Structure formats: structure tokens, C-alpha cells
Amino acid sequence: MALLDAIKSPADLTDLSGEQLVELAEEIRAFLIEEVSRTGGHLGPNLGVVELTIALHRVFDSPRDPFIWDTGHQSYVHKILTGRKDFSALRQKGGLAGYPQRRESEHDIVESSHASSSLSWAEGISRAFQMQDQDDRFVVAIVGDGSLTGGMTWEALNNISHDNERNLIIVINDNGRSYAPTIGGMARFLSGVRSRSSYRAFKSGTERFLSLFGTPGKALYRGIRGGARGFLTRFANNEALYSNLDMKYLGPVDGHNIEDVERVLQQAKDRSAPVIVHVITEKGRGYAPARNDEADQFHAVGQIDPVTGEAREPSDSVSWTKVFSQELVNLADHNPRIVGITAAMLRPTGLNAMAAKYPERVLDVGIAEQHAVTSAAGLAYGGMHPVVAVYATFINRAFDQVLMDVALHNAGVTFVLDRAGVTGPDGPSHHGMWDLAILQVVPHIRIAAPRDAKRLREELAEAVAIDDAPTVVRFPKGSVSPEIDAVRRTADGVDVMAEAAHKDVLLVAVGPMVHMAMDIRERLAAQGIGATVVDPRWVIPVATSIIDLARDHRIVASIEDGIRVGGVGTRIRQELRAAGVDTAVDEIGLPDTFLDHATRGEIFEDVGLTSQHIARNLVSQVMGMKVPVARPLPAEGASDESIREASDAEGKA
């Protein structure tokens, strides 16, 4: 990788010849395949933007000309060209982030990795430059065709087109896919040429001819298909789409021809006005395992064999997503009113299984969470029971719709929030840590948090049976927790996991945090402190039995993998006060800050959300040495002296 080794900054690209640029692109692809296969990450999207990114950095002067990457998961090549080639700890604690990150480099501008926001950012930045007479600076927004399904994109375009005297370049990276193939009217428009008779004849004829040569022929066909697509779409009159916006449209151009991309970008730059540049690319370009993956073309991968693309260590464990996916199909078998809704994430959210069996009952609305939620309200009004499956972080985008369209109208809509809590390597924008705090302010909402697979099936069935209010079922990323049965269930559905003779501490655990609570209980028992552990199952609203149990204990500790501020613990404390119960509540959860990328365990350790740390604090609270202070119950609780002696003994040991 002689050429790549010499690239320390975008300026090093300036003097490279056309042949050297082609060679550099291949070196970058080889680098990405080798490095990302070791760590995991967004491989397919980055393989598709190699030439485009090189061209962008040759035509524009980053960071003086800021690049705004929509979603940001396609920024690996950008990182490489801006002096960040150490991918050894990509998406790991202390290593490079999987998305743009300002503290990494001055070349990274926007850190949010939620789709469809780039044009609004670009509009604001370009307007700021205009207001300050910085007419020699350009703003470049790189937006995927999948993000064009998001409403913010069109809101931004409306404002951009109102003032056509700014240096704003909008690059549409059109690979025909978001996670999966892009859907909707916009997708049909951008790819309309593929349905024309001339294109179909070329495509089918070429495919038939090259298939005679077996696997090599099929590989050759996939390689030339992208180039032909770019050539033929020149006749698609795509400019008509943007004619009413009073914006110049350039393209489509083959995104894997650096010379052509440079030429069209320079044309856009010379206009000194907002310009849309349509670039055709191939997701997973140059890597056969990615191109052959029809599902998402290696949008995001774990650790894989760089040659075969196979997972290095196939796991026998079952994911939360898989359990949900299977159970939804089972429920749909018995309830024809159930309909699934996804926002361009059919497979990641587990709706693919239902789509395979009941394709007419699964709707993919594209990257449009707000529309998904309000459409679900309409479906509920029409007699269906929608199940909206999204990552927990993305429900933030549709809060108004949950509140005003679903809840206000008493719509029976179930929201299934995957990747709830700390997700790990994807970093601040992808942690699903705000849902409990945000959603519980919605009137009449009911939120379930299963502790294991059995409870996920159980609570999902309960959720879809509710037709007069929104319901939520949330679970984390990864493998399901080991099943653990309760000793009893209260009349209002709370699972009591363990009880002690001394009612010192009531541990209220949210979902999978039950396992941590059981460990804490054992640690407290070693200190002479009795603890009761409960799993509310439905954490919102707070069950009456939780209040009754709290009345009988010296202190309550809630444990959740969401933010403490406004979390489940806060709600429990409020409900206790409303009921006249003065038991102190220790609200244990995540701090109200943006958490860096790391493993779930590493993040828990960093924020003190561990059994050892929590148990130590509870001992101090029971002893009256730390607030909130447990109230004395001398008749039932262990004496402070006995606790102190046990604590001293542990310290000496």
C-alpha cells in the first residue's frame, strides 16, 4: 500500500495522476476489508464511496469547506484521507469512532448519525457563511438516496431553493439502498430508467450471456451493471424532479470514475449557487461477499473472514431480535389484525420473518419514523393493530407523533424498541438510553421491559392485546439473558424474584437488569442486609404492588439502563409520594450525558452501574452514612451495628 502510506492529509491527493488515483482507490478498499473484518463496522457503505470521497477531497478544501455526511457511517474513507488510518480499535473504547467525531479531527463537522438531517445542517452553515461574507467557502452535504425518504430532507430543500445565491453542493450518493433496497416514490423515480425497455433488454441480455460463464461471468455482470446504470440514467430526465426547486441538477455520474466525479463537482463548484449532484455508486463495491449479500450488502458486519466474508465465530446464542421476530409471526398467525411497520430496517428489527410469511401485512416506509408512527395511528383507526419496530434511539425522532397522533387518539399501537439502553460500539447517537424518560410522559402509555426470552414473548402478547392506548416493549442489543423464574407474581402482574426475612432494601429492576439485582441481593445478604428483588414487567405505569412493597421496606433502589433523569426511578419516587409513602428512593441508572463508544460492560463500569458499586452504596445508605438514607425499622431490619460489623469483616477480608 505504497500510495496509501503516503497520504497524511487531503493535500497529498493533489499531485496524484489518474492512474495513481485508481490504484489508491483499490488500496483503500483492501485496507477497509482487512481492517473492518477484524473489528466489525459499516463495511458495505464505505466500499461504495471510495472514489467519491477521493474526488470530494481533491475538489474541495476540507475543513474550510465543511463536509456534512448524512448518517455518517460512510465516513471511514474520509477518516483515512484526513490522517486517521489507525483502525486497530475502530468502534472500541479509546479507538476511532464509527461516525464523524469532532474531537477526532477538525474535518468532522456533524456527529449525529440519524438520517436526513444533513441538508438542514448544510443550509444553516451555508447561511452563516453568507451572513459573514465568506463567499469563498463551500458547504458539501453527502446524502444517500435512502435518506431522501426522510421529511427533513425536503423541508431543507424548500429553504435552500428559496435563496439560490449560496455555495452549497448537495451530493446524492445513490446506491439504491438504505439498509435494504430503498423504497417509495423517490426510489422509483431515481431508478426509473431501470424499468425502461432499453435498459431491461440490455440488462437481461447481458445477464443471460454472462451467466453462461458461471460464477466469473455473474461477477463481471455485477461489475458492469453499475457503470451501465450510470450511463443509461442520463436519459432519465431526473432534472425534472428538481425543476420546481429552482436548483441546478447535474448527473447522474458514475461514482466509481474519479475523473468524471471530479469534473461534475468542479462544475457544481463553479456555479456559486446551490447545486444537486447525482452520483451512482455500488454498495459493497469491489468485495464479492458484500455484493452477493442481497439483504444489506454488508451494511454493518461483525468480525468476519476477509476472504470469505463469513463470521469468524458463529454464535449459537439467540438474540433478542430473533425472539421478537419469531414471536411476532406466531402472534400474526392467530391475529389477522396485526401489521408490522419498519422504517427501512426490515431485517435489523426482525420484521423480515413476518414479511416473508405475510408480505402484505408488513410495511416499509423508508427512513421516515415520523410518518411510520402517524401512519400506524391511521391503521389503528382503520381496525388494525400496528407493531412499529425501530431502534430505541430512533423513536426520539417521532416523539410528537407518539404523543399527538397515537396517544391523544387512544390508538392501539405497539412500539417495539430494539437496541434499548447502552448499545456499545456505535456511540452516543445510537445508545437507546432516552426512551424510558421521554416516553413515560405520554399519557396512558404502557411500557414493558422483559428480563428474558420467555418474558419477551409474554409481554409482547400482552402489548398487542391492548387496543385503547400505546404500548411499548423494549429490549437491549445482543443475546437474550438467561431465563430466571419468579418466586411469585402479584395480582397486578409484578414478578417477585426473591424475598428476604428482613425487609431492608427493595430492588426494582428494569428488564435484563434483574440479573444484576439478584447479584446485588447476594452481596447485601453477605453484609446482613435483606433485599427483595422485583421485576415490574410493565415498568410504566407503576404497579400498586410496587407501592405496597415499598411501604414495607427501609429503602427502594430502582435499577435501569436508561438515564436517571426522568427515568423509571423518578416515576416510582413520584408515585410513592402521591400515595403518602415516605420510603427513600435511590434512582440508579445512566447519567444525563452522551456516552462514548465502548462495550456495554465497559460503559457500565465507567458510570458505576455495576453490582459491586451499587451494593457498596446501598450498604452506606442502610447504615445512614449516605443519602438517600434508609429509614429505621428496628423491629424488622438488621441493626446498624451488625451491618457495620459485617462490612468491617468484608473490608479486612
XYZ file of C-alpha atoms in Angstrom:
653
model
C 0.000 0.000 0.000
C 2.694 2.395 -1.085
C 0.341 5.140 -2.153
C -1.942 4.936 0.878
C 1.020 5.067 3.262
C 1.965 8.466 1.803
C -1.485 10.009 2.347
C -1.382 12.025 5.563
C -3.921 14.702 4.638
C -6.187 15.638 1.714
C -3.419 17.855 0.325
C -1.422 14.717 -0.504
C -4.008 13.812 -3.137
C -3.333 16.879 -5.260
C -0.384 15.675 -7.343
C -1.531 12.105 -7.966
C -2.139 11.074 -11.567
C -5.313 9.460 -12.785
C -3.697 6.023 -12.741
C -2.398 6.606 -9.235
C -5.855 7.631 -8.037
C -7.310 4.375 -9.366
C -4.562 2.470 -7.602
C -5.147 4.404 -4.399
C -8.850 3.534 -4.507
C -8.022 -0.158 -4.709
C -5.552 0.149 -1.824
C -8.210 1.834 0.293
C -10.694 -0.953 -0.450
C -8.142 -3.586 0.500
C -7.396 -1.648 3.697
C -11.079 -1.392 4.606
C -11.742 -5.088 4.032
C -8.732 -6.108 6.110
C -9.293 -3.698 8.996
C -13.082 -3.749 9.313
C -13.156 -7.535 9.097
C -11.126 -7.595 12.346
C -13.196 -5.094 14.318
C -16.601 -5.061 12.685
C -18.266 -1.949 11.366
C -20.013 -0.401 8.374
C -18.154 -2.064 5.529
C -20.529 -2.034 2.561
C -21.355 1.712 2.622
C -17.682 2.688 2.750
C -16.633 0.377 -0.065
C -19.173 2.218 -2.174
C -17.868 5.766 -1.615
C -14.115 5.357 -2.107
C -13.824 7.189 -5.435
C -16.450 9.746 -4.459
C -14.601 10.636 -1.255
C -11.274 10.957 -3.064
C -12.865 13.284 -5.614
C -14.518 15.393 -2.919
C -11.211 15.951 -1.164
C -9.478 16.862 -4.428
C -12.075 19.421 -5.485
C -12.881 20.991 -2.117
C -10.717 22.216 0.753
C -11.785 20.433 3.936
C -12.273 21.616 6.692
C -12.502 25.152 5.298
C -15.152 23.672 3.045
C -17.064 21.548 5.565
C -18.287 18.074 4.586
C -21.625 17.041 6.101
C -22.075 13.264 5.995
C -25.701 12.209 6.288
C -25.826 9.303 8.792
C -22.024 9.331 8.892
C -21.485 5.594 8.713
C -19.932 6.072 5.263
C -17.157 8.342 6.627
C -14.391 5.722 7.001
C -12.696 6.752 3.741
C -12.935 10.374 4.828
C -11.188 9.442 8.076
C -8.424 7.639 6.190
C -7.767 10.606 3.889
C -7.692 13.048 6.803
C -4.886 11.323 8.671
C -6.736 8.673 10.657
C -5.515 5.311 9.393
C -5.252 3.565 12.767
C -8.310 1.321 12.542
C -6.951 -1.212 15.050
C -9.536 -0.216 17.664
C -12.337 1.005 15.399
C -15.590 1.377 17.402
C -13.792 0.147 20.520
C -13.051 2.071 23.695
C -10.283 4.571 23.035
C -10.267 3.907 19.286
C -11.761 5.653 16.286
C -15.483 6.260 16.345
C -17.648 4.615 13.713
C -19.101 8.015 12.854
C -17.670 11.524 12.455
C -16.484 12.898 15.773
C -15.332 16.473 16.270
C -12.707 15.726 18.872
C -11.071 13.269 16.491
C -10.490 15.772 13.744
C -11.259 19.277 12.541
C -12.513 17.611 9.361
C -15.523 16.126 11.202
C -18.403 18.549 11.490
C -21.654 16.748 12.329
C -21.625 13.871 14.813
C -25.287 12.907 14.747
C -25.788 9.719 12.779
C -29.533 9.956 12.365
C -30.532 10.122 8.718
C -31.991 13.009 6.704
C -30.556 15.863 8.777
C -27.537 16.746 6.612
C -29.286 19.220 4.332
C -30.640 21.204 7.274
C -27.121 21.371 8.710
C -25.758 22.422 5.338
C -28.450 25.052 4.905
C -27.637 26.586 8.284
C -23.853 26.534 7.807
C -24.032 27.998 4.293
C -26.350 30.738 5.514
C -23.902 31.570 8.311
C -21.095 31.873 5.736
C -23.306 34.102 3.611
C -24.147 36.370 6.534
C -20.451 36.790 7.282
C -19.451 37.467 3.633
C -17.399 34.274 3.464
C -18.192 33.814 -0.191
C -15.097 31.752 -0.880
C -16.228 28.845 1.290
C -18.354 25.911 0.142
C -20.584 23.543 2.103
C -20.842 19.974 0.822
C -23.621 17.656 2.015
C -23.376 13.983 1.090
C -26.808 12.387 1.384
C -27.824 8.860 0.436
C -30.847 8.076 -1.675
C -32.294 6.252 1.343
C -32.206 9.468 3.369
C -34.269 11.231 0.713
C -37.283 9.402 2.129
C -36.964 11.468 5.321
C -39.146 14.548 5.575
C -36.386 16.814 6.906
C -34.590 16.478 3.575
C -37.483 18.088 1.753
C -38.047 20.730 4.403
C -34.411 21.722 3.975
C -34.603 21.702 0.163
C -37.564 24.048 0.342
C -35.497 26.591 2.256
C -32.332 26.076 0.237
C -34.180 26.726 -3.018
C -35.606 29.966 -1.601
C -32.152 31.527 -1.708
C -30.024 30.366 -4.641
C -27.016 32.565 -4.002
C -25.099 30.319 -1.631
C -22.167 27.962 -2.197
C -23.960 24.752 -1.312
C -23.328 21.429 -3.031
C -25.703 18.530 -2.406
C -24.218 15.196 -3.432
C -26.773 12.394 -3.723
C -24.928 9.119 -3.168
C -27.382 6.891 -4.991
C -26.729 3.181 -4.441
C -30.374 2.199 -4.481
C -30.282 1.138 -0.836
C -30.617 2.278 2.741
C -30.035 -0.847 4.822
C -32.019 -2.774 2.281
C -33.171 -1.569 -1.152
C -34.594 1.924 -0.926
C -38.368 2.010 -1.277
C -41.005 4.585 -2.146
C -41.834 7.013 -4.908
C -38.480 8.781 -4.713
C -36.648 5.492 -5.115
C -38.813 4.625 -8.116
C -38.072 7.997 -9.680
C -34.304 7.753 -9.218
C -34.203 4.225 -10.570
C -36.964 4.621 -13.163
C -34.605 4.094 -16.041
C -34.069 0.525 -14.944
C -37.670 -0.266 -15.858
C -37.348 1.135 -19.380
C -37.398 -1.346 -22.194
C -33.921 -0.388 -23.427
C -32.429 -0.950 -20.012
C -34.333 -4.179 -19.399
C -33.214 -5.542 -22.752
C -29.599 -4.645 -22.052
C -29.761 -5.996 -18.502
C -31.448 -9.285 -19.293
C -29.424 -9.933 -22.424
C -26.121 -9.201 -20.742
C -27.051 -11.224 -17.681
C -28.076 -14.225 -19.798
C -24.916 -14.062 -21.887
C -22.501 -13.688 -18.989
C -24.276 -16.347 -16.914
C -23.051 -18.872 -19.491
C -19.614 -18.373 -17.990
C -20.715 -19.382 -14.464
C -19.619 -17.547 -11.326
C -16.934 -15.405 -13.045
C -19.480 -14.249 -15.598
C -22.002 -13.311 -12.918
C -19.317 -11.359 -11.078
C -18.445 -9.493 -14.294
C -22.120 -8.688 -14.822
C -22.434 -7.179 -11.353
C -19.335 -5.109 -12.045
C -20.538 -3.556 -15.294
C -24.127 -3.140 -14.121
C -23.272 -0.079 -12.031
C -21.496 1.632 -14.888
C -24.314 0.926 -17.290
C -26.819 2.197 -14.765
C -24.931 5.498 -14.533
C -24.749 5.799 -18.328
C -28.342 4.982 -19.041
C -29.814 7.137 -16.319
C -28.504 10.169 -18.177
C -31.614 9.763 -20.304
C -33.998 9.603 -17.345
C -34.643 13.367 -17.203
C -34.094 13.345 -13.448
C -33.696 17.100 -13.590
C -37.475 17.343 -13.813
C -37.694 16.280 -10.201
C -35.884 19.389 -9.077
C -37.117 21.876 -11.687
C -39.635 23.438 -9.349
C -36.981 23.911 -6.695
C -35.017 26.337 -8.898
C -31.843 24.323 -8.321
C -29.368 23.093 -10.886
C -29.178 19.326 -11.240
C -26.016 17.645 -12.531
C -25.747 13.961 -13.340
C -26.174 11.134 -12.934
C -22.480 10.379 -12.997
C -20.639 7.107 -12.447
C -19.480 7.409 -8.845
C -16.595 4.989 -9.407
C -14.974 7.076 -12.122
C -12.869 9.596 -10.220
C -12.254 11.764 -13.284
C -15.962 12.054 -14.065
C -16.891 12.763 -10.448
C -14.218 15.447 -10.180
C -15.426 17.064 -13.376
C -19.053 17.312 -12.249
C -18.081 18.501 -8.766
C -15.952 21.245 -10.299
C -18.902 22.259 -12.492
C -21.049 22.466 -9.380
C -18.408 24.481 -7.576
C -18.141 26.985 -10.426
C -21.853 27.846 -10.332
C -21.700 29.668 -6.969
C -25.247 28.546 -6.228
C -26.944 25.510 -4.679
C -26.416 22.503 -6.943
C -27.558 18.896 -6.728
C -25.001 16.354 -7.973
C -26.411 12.877 -8.579
C -23.746 10.169 -8.190
C -24.411 6.480 -8.892
C -22.450 4.097 -6.665
C -22.462 0.445 -5.652
C -22.722 -0.522 -2.023
C -20.029 -3.082 -1.245
C -18.088 -2.202 -4.401
C -15.077 -4.431 -5.069
C -15.853 -7.068 -2.463
C -17.739 -10.101 -3.752
C -19.110 -11.299 -0.374
C -20.703 -7.876 0.154
C -22.085 -7.619 -3.365
C -23.522 -11.128 -3.093
C -25.307 -10.310 0.175
C -28.728 -9.364 -1.134
C -30.089 -8.494 2.310
C -27.957 -5.437 3.057
C -24.646 -5.898 1.187
C -22.658 -5.890 4.405
C -24.133 -2.644 5.645
C -22.774 -3.488 9.075
C -20.721 -6.540 9.948
C -19.145 -8.100 12.990
C -15.761 -9.789 12.860
C -15.553 -11.663 9.561
C -13.097 -13.629 7.459
C -11.792 -11.053 4.968
C -11.637 -13.628 2.162
C -14.998 -15.349 2.528
C -16.983 -12.740 4.438
C -18.142 -15.410 6.878
C -18.426 -14.605 10.587
C -15.251 -15.568 12.430
C -17.056 -17.001 15.423
C -20.623 -18.012 14.621
C -22.660 -17.654 17.769
C -25.108 -20.257 18.970
C -26.793 -17.717 21.221
C -30.218 -16.340 20.406
C -30.658 -12.590 20.058
C -33.470 -10.524 21.497
C -34.313 -9.522 17.934
C -34.665 -13.153 16.859
C -37.007 -13.960 19.745
C -39.190 -10.976 18.890
C -39.155 -11.861 15.206
C -40.347 -15.417 15.794
C -42.974 -14.475 18.350
C -44.467 -11.754 16.150
C -45.026 -14.305 13.401
C -46.688 -16.600 15.922
C -48.989 -13.814 17.067
C -49.740 -12.807 13.489
C -50.754 -16.383 12.734
C -53.584 -16.066 15.242
C -54.421 -12.374 14.841
C -55.007 -11.107 11.276
C -55.221 -7.519 12.578
C -51.507 -7.374 13.387
C -49.466 -5.423 10.835
C -45.737 -4.659 11.051
C -44.153 -1.300 10.194
C -40.457 -0.631 9.686
C -38.510 2.478 8.735
C -36.057 0.953 6.234
C -34.839 -1.618 8.744
C -36.718 -4.785 7.905
C -34.005 -7.264 8.850
C -32.273 -5.317 11.661
C -35.539 -5.047 13.596
C -36.649 -8.621 12.940
C -39.703 -7.868 10.791
C -38.228 -9.841 7.900
C -39.706 -13.105 9.157
C -43.228 -11.730 9.195
C -42.646 -10.070 5.818
C -41.627 -13.406 4.347
C -44.822 -15.088 5.545
C -47.254 -12.170 5.321
C -45.757 -9.683 2.835
C -48.994 -7.751 2.529
C -49.017 -7.141 6.311
C -45.547 -5.608 6.652
C -44.981 -2.024 5.520
C -41.569 -0.468 4.931
C -41.997 3.315 4.864
C -38.328 4.119 4.283
C -36.288 6.307 6.621
C -39.352 8.154 7.875
C -40.025 7.409 11.532
C -42.476 10.262 11.965
C -44.592 9.077 9.070
C -44.374 5.493 10.343
C -45.907 6.445 13.686
C -48.730 8.587 12.328
C -49.483 6.017 9.646
C -49.717 3.478 12.458
C -52.309 5.690 14.158
C -54.313 5.633 10.942
C -54.043 1.867 10.677
C -55.271 1.534 14.252
C -58.261 3.751 13.470
C -58.994 1.506 10.486
C -59.166 -1.582 12.688
C -55.624 -2.948 12.549
C -53.080 -3.318 15.338
C -49.755 -1.923 14.085
C -46.435 -3.052 15.538
C -43.842 -0.368 14.837
C -40.355 -1.860 15.184
C -37.472 0.635 15.398
C -34.210 1.055 17.251
C -34.789 2.787 20.566
C -32.652 5.771 19.556
C -34.869 6.438 16.532
C -38.133 6.696 18.471
C -36.744 10.040 19.675
C -37.385 11.391 16.180
C -41.085 10.620 16.323
C -41.962 11.733 19.842
C -44.503 14.329 18.708
C -46.287 11.726 16.619
C -46.372 9.247 19.509
C -47.812 11.966 21.744
C -50.240 13.779 19.462
C -51.218 11.209 16.852
C -51.164 7.939 18.758
C -51.719 8.724 22.443
C -54.111 11.667 22.027
C -56.332 9.485 19.863
C -56.148 6.435 22.139
C -54.698 4.420 19.288
C -53.741 0.820 19.930
C -50.201 0.874 18.539
C -47.344 -1.256 19.844
C -43.806 0.111 19.632
C -41.030 -2.468 19.779
C -37.760 -0.754 20.656
C -34.692 -2.788 19.777
C -31.195 -1.726 20.971
C -32.645 -0.141 24.117
C -30.194 1.067 26.752
C -26.452 1.024 26.123
C -25.692 -0.395 22.684
C -21.905 -0.149 22.695
C -19.742 0.395 19.592
C -21.969 2.777 17.638
C -21.550 5.523 20.208
C -23.570 8.472 21.510
C -26.189 8.798 18.811
C -27.106 5.104 18.891
C -27.386 4.409 22.611
C -31.094 3.787 23.250
C -30.929 5.403 26.672
C -33.605 8.110 26.456
C -36.739 6.128 25.658
C -37.857 5.459 29.232
C -37.512 9.109 30.216
C -39.044 10.503 27.042
C -41.945 8.130 26.520
C -43.244 7.886 30.065
C -44.516 11.478 29.873
C -47.033 10.310 27.249
C -50.452 9.975 28.914
C -51.783 6.422 29.256
C -48.714 4.824 27.700
C -47.668 1.392 28.952
C -44.032 0.332 28.818
C -42.796 -3.237 29.220
C -39.203 -4.339 29.736
C -38.736 -8.134 29.568
C -35.896 -9.731 31.531
C -35.549 -12.793 29.271
C -36.935 -14.523 26.181
C -39.923 -16.069 27.969
C -40.995 -12.714 29.307
C -40.462 -11.039 25.912
C -42.942 -13.433 24.328
C -45.330 -12.968 27.204
C -45.210 -9.172 27.283
C -45.391 -8.802 23.510
C -48.619 -10.809 23.525
C -49.991 -8.599 26.292
C -48.995 -5.468 24.362
C -50.756 -6.350 21.099
C -53.911 -7.190 23.058
C -54.241 -3.536 24.145
C -56.272 -1.508 21.642
C -57.018 1.706 23.512
C -53.533 3.081 24.257
C -49.947 2.964 23.015
C -47.769 0.153 24.316
C -44.001 -0.219 24.274
C -41.814 -3.314 24.518
C -38.093 -2.547 24.851
C -35.043 -4.799 24.905
C -31.281 -4.390 24.505
C -28.865 -5.335 21.764
C -27.279 -8.777 21.736
C -28.111 -12.188 23.139
C -31.073 -12.772 25.413
C -30.421 -13.038 29.123
C -30.657 -16.437 30.826
C -34.180 -17.260 31.898
C -34.943 -16.808 35.549
C -38.316 -17.579 37.108
C -40.067 -15.604 39.802
C -40.994 -17.000 43.197
C -44.435 -15.468 42.808
C -46.436 -12.967 40.774
C -48.598 -10.296 42.374
C -52.210 -9.756 41.410
C -51.248 -6.771 39.234
C -48.534 -8.625 37.332
C -45.291 -7.833 39.189
C -42.816 -10.713 39.408
C -41.225 -11.117 42.832
C -37.855 -12.690 42.104
C -36.574 -13.082 45.664
C -37.635 -12.163 49.202
C -35.764 -11.843 52.485
C -36.812 -12.130 56.092
C -35.507 -8.623 56.762
C -37.215 -6.036 54.562
C -34.313 -3.622 54.248
C -33.960 -2.935 50.530
C -36.497 -3.224 47.730
C -34.650 -3.623 44.411
C -36.841 -2.710 41.442
C -35.044 -3.903 38.321
C -35.948 -2.914 34.757
C -35.819 -5.778 32.277
C -32.407 -7.502 31.982
C -31.151 -5.512 34.975
C -32.905 -8.178 37.054
C -29.793 -10.327 36.817
C -27.678 -7.522 38.260
C -30.243 -7.001 41.014
C -30.030 -10.662 42.020
C -26.265 -10.355 42.311
C -26.636 -7.193 44.388
C -29.043 -9.044 46.667
C -26.405 -11.670 47.389
C -23.793 -9.011 48.111
C -26.172 -7.274 50.522
C -27.018 -10.551 52.230
C -23.308 -11.024 52.934
C -23.486 -7.715 54.827
C -26.515 -8.731 56.865
C -28.931 -6.717 54.756
C -32.129 -8.262 53.472
C -33.259 -7.414 49.967
C -36.392 -8.107 47.965
C -35.978 -8.161 44.175
C -38.901 -7.435 41.870
C -39.327 -7.287 38.122
C -42.276 -4.958 37.363
C -42.547 -6.410 33.850
C -44.613 -3.340 32.942
C -42.495 -0.525 34.339
C -44.960 2.206 33.329
C -47.465 2.753 34.881
C -46.068 1.921 38.300
C -47.943 -1.045 39.722
C -49.787 -0.680 43.028
C -47.928 -3.693 44.421
C -44.623 -1.812 43.964
C -46.002 0.947 46.178
C -47.212 -1.578 48.747
C -43.845 -3.328 48.831
C -42.018 -0.008 49.132
C -44.129 0.876 52.168
C -42.756 -2.168 53.969
C -39.067 -1.615 53.159
C -36.461 0.761 54.516
C -35.268 1.978 51.121
C -36.086 1.437 47.442
C -33.435 1.181 44.734
C -34.506 1.258 41.089
C -32.022 -0.061 38.524
C -32.415 0.783 34.842
C -30.267 1.074 31.707
C -31.771 4.429 30.808
C -30.938 7.902 32.058
C -31.672 8.585 35.708
C -33.212 11.988 34.969
C -36.899 11.387 34.490
C -36.418 7.638 34.418
C -38.399 4.793 35.974
C -36.887 5.501 39.391
C -38.107 9.079 39.244
C -41.599 7.867 38.389
C -41.574 5.395 41.306
C -40.497 8.143 43.709
C -43.311 10.388 42.495
C -45.905 7.652 42.821
C -44.727 6.830 46.357
C -45.100 10.442 47.420
C -48.538 10.646 45.826
C -49.545 7.585 47.854
C -48.155 9.057 51.076
C -45.231 6.604 51.274
C -42.067 8.227 52.599
C -39.605 5.435 51.788
C -36.451 6.879 50.248
C -35.698 6.006 46.623
C -32.231 5.610 45.128
C -32.634 6.179 41.375
C -29.856 4.168 39.734
C -29.232 4.465 36.012
C -27.175 6.212 33.377
C -26.007 9.815 33.734
C -27.553 12.505 31.543
C -24.572 12.780 29.251
C -23.551 11.469 25.855
C -21.673 8.214 26.301
C -18.746 7.286 24.074
C -18.458 4.066 22.113
C -17.336 1.069 24.134
C -18.757 -2.287 25.128
C -21.877 -2.367 27.264
C -19.848 -3.741 30.174
C -17.153 -1.073 29.848
C -19.718 1.699 29.862
C -21.495 0.255 32.890
C -18.150 0.131 34.685
C -17.329 3.724 33.766
C -20.653 5.097 35.047
C -20.789 2.959 38.186
C -23.657 0.773 37.017
C -22.180 -2.440 38.451
C -23.263 -4.830 41.182
C -20.268 -4.036 43.360
C -20.652 -0.271 43.152
C -24.405 -0.312 43.737
C -24.167 -2.748 46.651
C -21.495 -0.623 48.330
C -23.671 2.478 48.080
C -26.719 0.664 49.417
C -24.776 -0.551 52.447
C -23.840 3.051 53.224
C -27.441 4.177 52.777
C -28.806 1.483 55.082
C -26.217 2.500 57.665
C -27.301 6.138 57.388
C -23.921 7.254 56.053
C -25.061 8.326 52.588
C -28.169 9.870 51.091
C -30.795 8.820 50.369
C -30.849 7.435 53.903
C -32.864 4.330 54.681
C -35.457 4.779 57.371
C -35.020 2.765 60.570
C -37.133 -0.300 61.102
C -35.624 -1.744 64.263
C -38.313 -4.318 64.652
C -37.674 -5.895 61.252
C -34.341 -4.764 59.909
C -30.834 -5.740 60.824
C -29.241 -3.362 63.271
C -26.751 -0.806 62.024
C -24.192 -2.291 64.390
C -24.492 -5.774 62.886
C -24.254 -4.317 59.401
C -21.196 -2.315 60.377
C -19.533 -5.414 61.784
C -20.254 -7.375 58.596
C -18.955 -4.525 56.485
C -15.762 -4.291 58.543
C -15.249 -8.024 58.204
C -15.565 -7.831 54.427
C -13.089 -4.966 54.307
C -10.496 -6.930 56.315
C -11.012 -9.964 54.107
